[in-house]
PDB file of C-alpha atoms in Angstrom:
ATOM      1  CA  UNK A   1      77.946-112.860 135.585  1.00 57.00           C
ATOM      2  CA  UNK A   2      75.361-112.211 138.136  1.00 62.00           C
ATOM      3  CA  UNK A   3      72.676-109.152 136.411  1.00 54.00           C
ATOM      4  CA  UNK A   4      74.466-106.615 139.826  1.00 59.00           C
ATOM      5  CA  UNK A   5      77.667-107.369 138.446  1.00 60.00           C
ATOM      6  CA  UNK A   6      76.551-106.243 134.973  1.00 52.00           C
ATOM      7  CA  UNK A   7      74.879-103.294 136.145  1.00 50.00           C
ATOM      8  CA  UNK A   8      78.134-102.361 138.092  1.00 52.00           C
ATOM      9  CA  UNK A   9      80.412-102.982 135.143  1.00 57.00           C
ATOM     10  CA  UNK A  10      77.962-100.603 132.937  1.00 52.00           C
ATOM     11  CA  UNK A  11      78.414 -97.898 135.154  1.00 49.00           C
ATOM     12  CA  UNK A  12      81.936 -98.460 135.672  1.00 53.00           C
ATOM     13  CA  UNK A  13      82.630 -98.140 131.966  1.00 52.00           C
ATOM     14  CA  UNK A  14      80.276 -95.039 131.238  1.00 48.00           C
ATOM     15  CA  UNK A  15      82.001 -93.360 134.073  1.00 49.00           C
ATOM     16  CA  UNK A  16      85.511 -94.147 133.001  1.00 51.00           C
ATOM     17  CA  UNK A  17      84.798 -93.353 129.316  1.00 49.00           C
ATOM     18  CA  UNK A  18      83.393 -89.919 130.030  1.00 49.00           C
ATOM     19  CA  UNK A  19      79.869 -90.550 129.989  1.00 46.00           C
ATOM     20  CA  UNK A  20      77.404 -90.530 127.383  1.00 44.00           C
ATOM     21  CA  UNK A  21      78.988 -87.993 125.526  1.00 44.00           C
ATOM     22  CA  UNK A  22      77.106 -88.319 122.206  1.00 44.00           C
ATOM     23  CA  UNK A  23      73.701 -88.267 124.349  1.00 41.00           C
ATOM     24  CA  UNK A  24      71.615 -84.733 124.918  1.00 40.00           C
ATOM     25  CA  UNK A  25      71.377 -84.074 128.780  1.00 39.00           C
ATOM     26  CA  UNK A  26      67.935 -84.945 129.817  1.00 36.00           C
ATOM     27  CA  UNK A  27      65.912 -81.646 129.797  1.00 40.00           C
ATOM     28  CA  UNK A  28      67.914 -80.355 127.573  1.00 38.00           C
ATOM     29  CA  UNK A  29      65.632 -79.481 124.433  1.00 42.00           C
ATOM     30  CA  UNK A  30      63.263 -77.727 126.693  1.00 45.00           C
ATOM     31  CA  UNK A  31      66.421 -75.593 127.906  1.00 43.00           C
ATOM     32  CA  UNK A  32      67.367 -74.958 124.589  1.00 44.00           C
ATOM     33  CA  UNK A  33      64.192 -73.978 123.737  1.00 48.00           C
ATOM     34  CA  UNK A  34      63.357 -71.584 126.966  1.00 48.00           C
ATOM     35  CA  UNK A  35      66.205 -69.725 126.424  1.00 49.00           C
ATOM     36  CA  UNK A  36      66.402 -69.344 122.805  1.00 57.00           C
ATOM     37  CA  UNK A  37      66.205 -65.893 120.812  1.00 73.00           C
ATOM     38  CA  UNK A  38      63.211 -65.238 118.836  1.00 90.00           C
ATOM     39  CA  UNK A  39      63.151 -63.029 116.117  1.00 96.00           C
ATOM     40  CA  UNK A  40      61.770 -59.971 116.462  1.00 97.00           C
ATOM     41  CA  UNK A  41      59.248 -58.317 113.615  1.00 98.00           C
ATOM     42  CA  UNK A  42      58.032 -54.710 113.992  1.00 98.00           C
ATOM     43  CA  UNK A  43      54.334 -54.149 115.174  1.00 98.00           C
ATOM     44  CA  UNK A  44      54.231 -52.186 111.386  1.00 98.00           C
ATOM     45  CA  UNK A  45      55.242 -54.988 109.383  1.00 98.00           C
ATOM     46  CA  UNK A  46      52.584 -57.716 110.608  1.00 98.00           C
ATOM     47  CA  UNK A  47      49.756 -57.756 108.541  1.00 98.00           C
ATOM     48  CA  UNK A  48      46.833 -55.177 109.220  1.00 98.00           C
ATOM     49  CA  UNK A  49      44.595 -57.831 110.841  1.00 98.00           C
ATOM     50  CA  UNK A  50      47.225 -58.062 113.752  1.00 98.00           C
ATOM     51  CA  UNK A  51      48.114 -54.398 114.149  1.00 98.00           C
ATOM     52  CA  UNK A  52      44.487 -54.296 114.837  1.00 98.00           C
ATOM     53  CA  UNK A  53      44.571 -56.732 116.885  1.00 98.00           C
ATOM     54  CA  UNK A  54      47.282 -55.349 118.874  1.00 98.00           C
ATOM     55  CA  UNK A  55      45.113 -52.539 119.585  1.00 98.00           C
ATOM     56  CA  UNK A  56      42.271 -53.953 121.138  1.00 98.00           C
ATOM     57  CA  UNK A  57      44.604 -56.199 123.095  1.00 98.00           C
ATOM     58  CA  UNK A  58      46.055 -52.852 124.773  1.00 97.00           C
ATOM     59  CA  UNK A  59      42.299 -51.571 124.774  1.00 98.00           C
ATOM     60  CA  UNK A  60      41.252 -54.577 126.856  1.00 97.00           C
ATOM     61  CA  UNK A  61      38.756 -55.769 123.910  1.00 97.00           C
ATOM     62  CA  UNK A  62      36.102 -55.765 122.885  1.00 97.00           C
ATOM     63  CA  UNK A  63      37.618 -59.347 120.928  1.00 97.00           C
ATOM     64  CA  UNK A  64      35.190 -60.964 117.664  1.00 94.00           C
ATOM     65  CA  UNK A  65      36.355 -64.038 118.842  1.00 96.00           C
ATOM     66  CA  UNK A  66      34.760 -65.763 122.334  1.00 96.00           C
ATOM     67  CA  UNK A  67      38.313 -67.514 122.714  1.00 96.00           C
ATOM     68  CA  UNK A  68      40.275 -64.659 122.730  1.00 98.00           C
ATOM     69  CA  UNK A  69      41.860 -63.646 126.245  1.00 97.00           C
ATOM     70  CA  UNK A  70      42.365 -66.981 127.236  1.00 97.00           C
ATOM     71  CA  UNK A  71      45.156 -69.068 128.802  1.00 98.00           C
ATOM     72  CA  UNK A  72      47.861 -70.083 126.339  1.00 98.00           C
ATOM     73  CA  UNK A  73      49.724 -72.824 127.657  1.00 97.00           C
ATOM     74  CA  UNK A  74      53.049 -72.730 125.981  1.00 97.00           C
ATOM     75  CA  UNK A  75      53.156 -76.535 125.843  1.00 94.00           C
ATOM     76  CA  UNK A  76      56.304 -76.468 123.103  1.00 92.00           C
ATOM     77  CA  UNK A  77      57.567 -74.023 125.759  1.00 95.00           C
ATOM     78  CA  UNK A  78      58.818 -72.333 122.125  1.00 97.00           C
ATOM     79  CA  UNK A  79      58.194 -68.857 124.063  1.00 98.00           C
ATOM     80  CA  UNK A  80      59.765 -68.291 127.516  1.00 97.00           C
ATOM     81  CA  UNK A  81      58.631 -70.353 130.088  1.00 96.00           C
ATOM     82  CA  UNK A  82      56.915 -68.896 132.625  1.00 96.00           C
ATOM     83  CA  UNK A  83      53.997 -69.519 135.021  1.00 95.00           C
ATOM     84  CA  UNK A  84      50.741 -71.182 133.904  1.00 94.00           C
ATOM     85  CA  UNK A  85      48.199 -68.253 133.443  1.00 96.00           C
ATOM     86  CA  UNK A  86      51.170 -65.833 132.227  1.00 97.00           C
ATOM     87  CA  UNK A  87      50.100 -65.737 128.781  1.00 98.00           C
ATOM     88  CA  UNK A  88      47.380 -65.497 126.506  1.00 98.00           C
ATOM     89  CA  UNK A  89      46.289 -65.783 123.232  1.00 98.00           C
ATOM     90  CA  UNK A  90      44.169 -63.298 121.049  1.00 99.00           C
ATOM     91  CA  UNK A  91      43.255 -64.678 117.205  1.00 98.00           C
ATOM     92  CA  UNK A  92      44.424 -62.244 114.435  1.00 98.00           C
ATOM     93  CA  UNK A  93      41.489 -62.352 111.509  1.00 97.00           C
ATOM     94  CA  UNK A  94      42.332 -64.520 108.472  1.00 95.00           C
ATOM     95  CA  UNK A  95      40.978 -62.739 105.237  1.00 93.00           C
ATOM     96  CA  UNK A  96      38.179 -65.222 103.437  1.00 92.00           C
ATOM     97  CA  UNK A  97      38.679 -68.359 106.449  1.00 92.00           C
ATOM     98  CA  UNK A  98      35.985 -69.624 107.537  1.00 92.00           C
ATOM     99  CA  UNK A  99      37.488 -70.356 111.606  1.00 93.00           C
ATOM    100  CA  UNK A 100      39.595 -68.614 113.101  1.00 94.00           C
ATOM    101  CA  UNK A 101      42.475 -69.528 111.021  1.00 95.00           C
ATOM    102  CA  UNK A 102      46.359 -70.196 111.823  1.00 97.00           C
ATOM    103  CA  UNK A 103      47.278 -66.541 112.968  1.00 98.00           C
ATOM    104  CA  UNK A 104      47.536 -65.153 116.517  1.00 98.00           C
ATOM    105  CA  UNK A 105      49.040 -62.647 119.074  1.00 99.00           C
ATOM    106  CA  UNK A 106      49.981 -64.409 122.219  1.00 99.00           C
ATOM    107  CA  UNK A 107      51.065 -62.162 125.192  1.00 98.00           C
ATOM    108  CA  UNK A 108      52.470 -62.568 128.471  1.00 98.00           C
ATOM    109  CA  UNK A 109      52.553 -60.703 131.777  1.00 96.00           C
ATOM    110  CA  UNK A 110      50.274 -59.743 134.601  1.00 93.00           C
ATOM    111  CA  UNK A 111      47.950 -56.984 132.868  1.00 94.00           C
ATOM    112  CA  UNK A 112      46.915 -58.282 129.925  1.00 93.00           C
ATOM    113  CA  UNK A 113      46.249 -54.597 128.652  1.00 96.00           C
ATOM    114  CA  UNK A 114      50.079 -53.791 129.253  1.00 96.00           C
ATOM    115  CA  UNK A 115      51.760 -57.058 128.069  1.00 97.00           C
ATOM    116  CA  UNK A 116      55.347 -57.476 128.948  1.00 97.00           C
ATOM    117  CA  UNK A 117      56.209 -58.966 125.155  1.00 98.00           C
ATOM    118  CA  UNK A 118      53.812 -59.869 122.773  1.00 98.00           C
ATOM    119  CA  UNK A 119      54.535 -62.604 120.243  1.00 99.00           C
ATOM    120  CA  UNK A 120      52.794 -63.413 116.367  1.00 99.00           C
ATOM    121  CA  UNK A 121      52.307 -66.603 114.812  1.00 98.00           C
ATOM    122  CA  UNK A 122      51.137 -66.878 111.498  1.00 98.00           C
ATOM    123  CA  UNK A 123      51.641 -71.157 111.691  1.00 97.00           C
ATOM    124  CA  UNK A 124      49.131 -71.741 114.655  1.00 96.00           C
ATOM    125  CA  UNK A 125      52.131 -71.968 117.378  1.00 96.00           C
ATOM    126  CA  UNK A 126      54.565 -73.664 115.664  1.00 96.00           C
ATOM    127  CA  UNK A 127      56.799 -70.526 115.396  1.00 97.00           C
ATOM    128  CA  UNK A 128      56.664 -67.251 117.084  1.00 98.00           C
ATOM    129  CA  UNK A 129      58.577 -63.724 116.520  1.00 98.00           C
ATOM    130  CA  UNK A 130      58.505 -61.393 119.396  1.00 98.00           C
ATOM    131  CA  UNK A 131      56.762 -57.849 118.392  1.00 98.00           C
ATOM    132  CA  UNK A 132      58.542 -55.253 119.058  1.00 97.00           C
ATOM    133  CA  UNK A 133      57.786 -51.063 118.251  1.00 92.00           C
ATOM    134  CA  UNK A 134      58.744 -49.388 115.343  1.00 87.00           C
ATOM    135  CA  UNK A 135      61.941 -47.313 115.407  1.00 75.00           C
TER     136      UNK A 135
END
């Protein structure tokens, strides 16, 4: 059989069979992931360092750290996705480490001194609950 013919047959019998119906859709992690619900934390439970930090983010600075304010990227698209440039990331002080540590506030929307949703991480980006106000 001729390498067409197999190709033919393949599709043939995915198609009859129902498709791939074991296999994830392609995209489909990074859907999953843009449109899953983070938990939320209150601003008065995060540690002090990031209440702090909070505040000068809504103050428009001055930051300790020259980093702060910049683009975060949202490569494990983990947070919404939205536009490059729509967020950015401010570090929140680590008690007795010497860099700037695994925690930080990242916040999106287009005044970055009246963020649309801010978001902690105390693991450096690999998890993220959305801050919300106290009630």
């Amino acid at each position: 059989m001729s390498l067409r013919k197999w190709g033919l047959a393949f599709v043939a019998a995915i198609t009859l069979s129902g498709g791939l119906a074991g296999a994830p859709a392609w995209g489909r992690e990074q859907a999953d992931a843009a449109t899953a619900v983070l938990q939320e934390v209150p601003l008065s439970a995060l540690p002090q360092q990031a209440q702090s930090t909070e505040r000068l983010i809504r103050a428009g600075g001055p930051f300790p750290y020259e980093k702060d304010g910049s683009v975060f990227r949202n490569r494990e698209q983990l947070l919404p996705v939205r536009k490059r440039g729509h967020y950015r990331e401010y570090t929140v002080p680590t008690p007795g480490s010497r860099d700037r540590g695994a925690r930080r506030i990242v916040c999106g929307g287009a005044q970055p001194t009246q963020p649309e949703a801010c978001y902690y991480t105390a693991d450096h980006y690999a998890s993220f609950r959305r801050i919300v106000a106290d009630r």
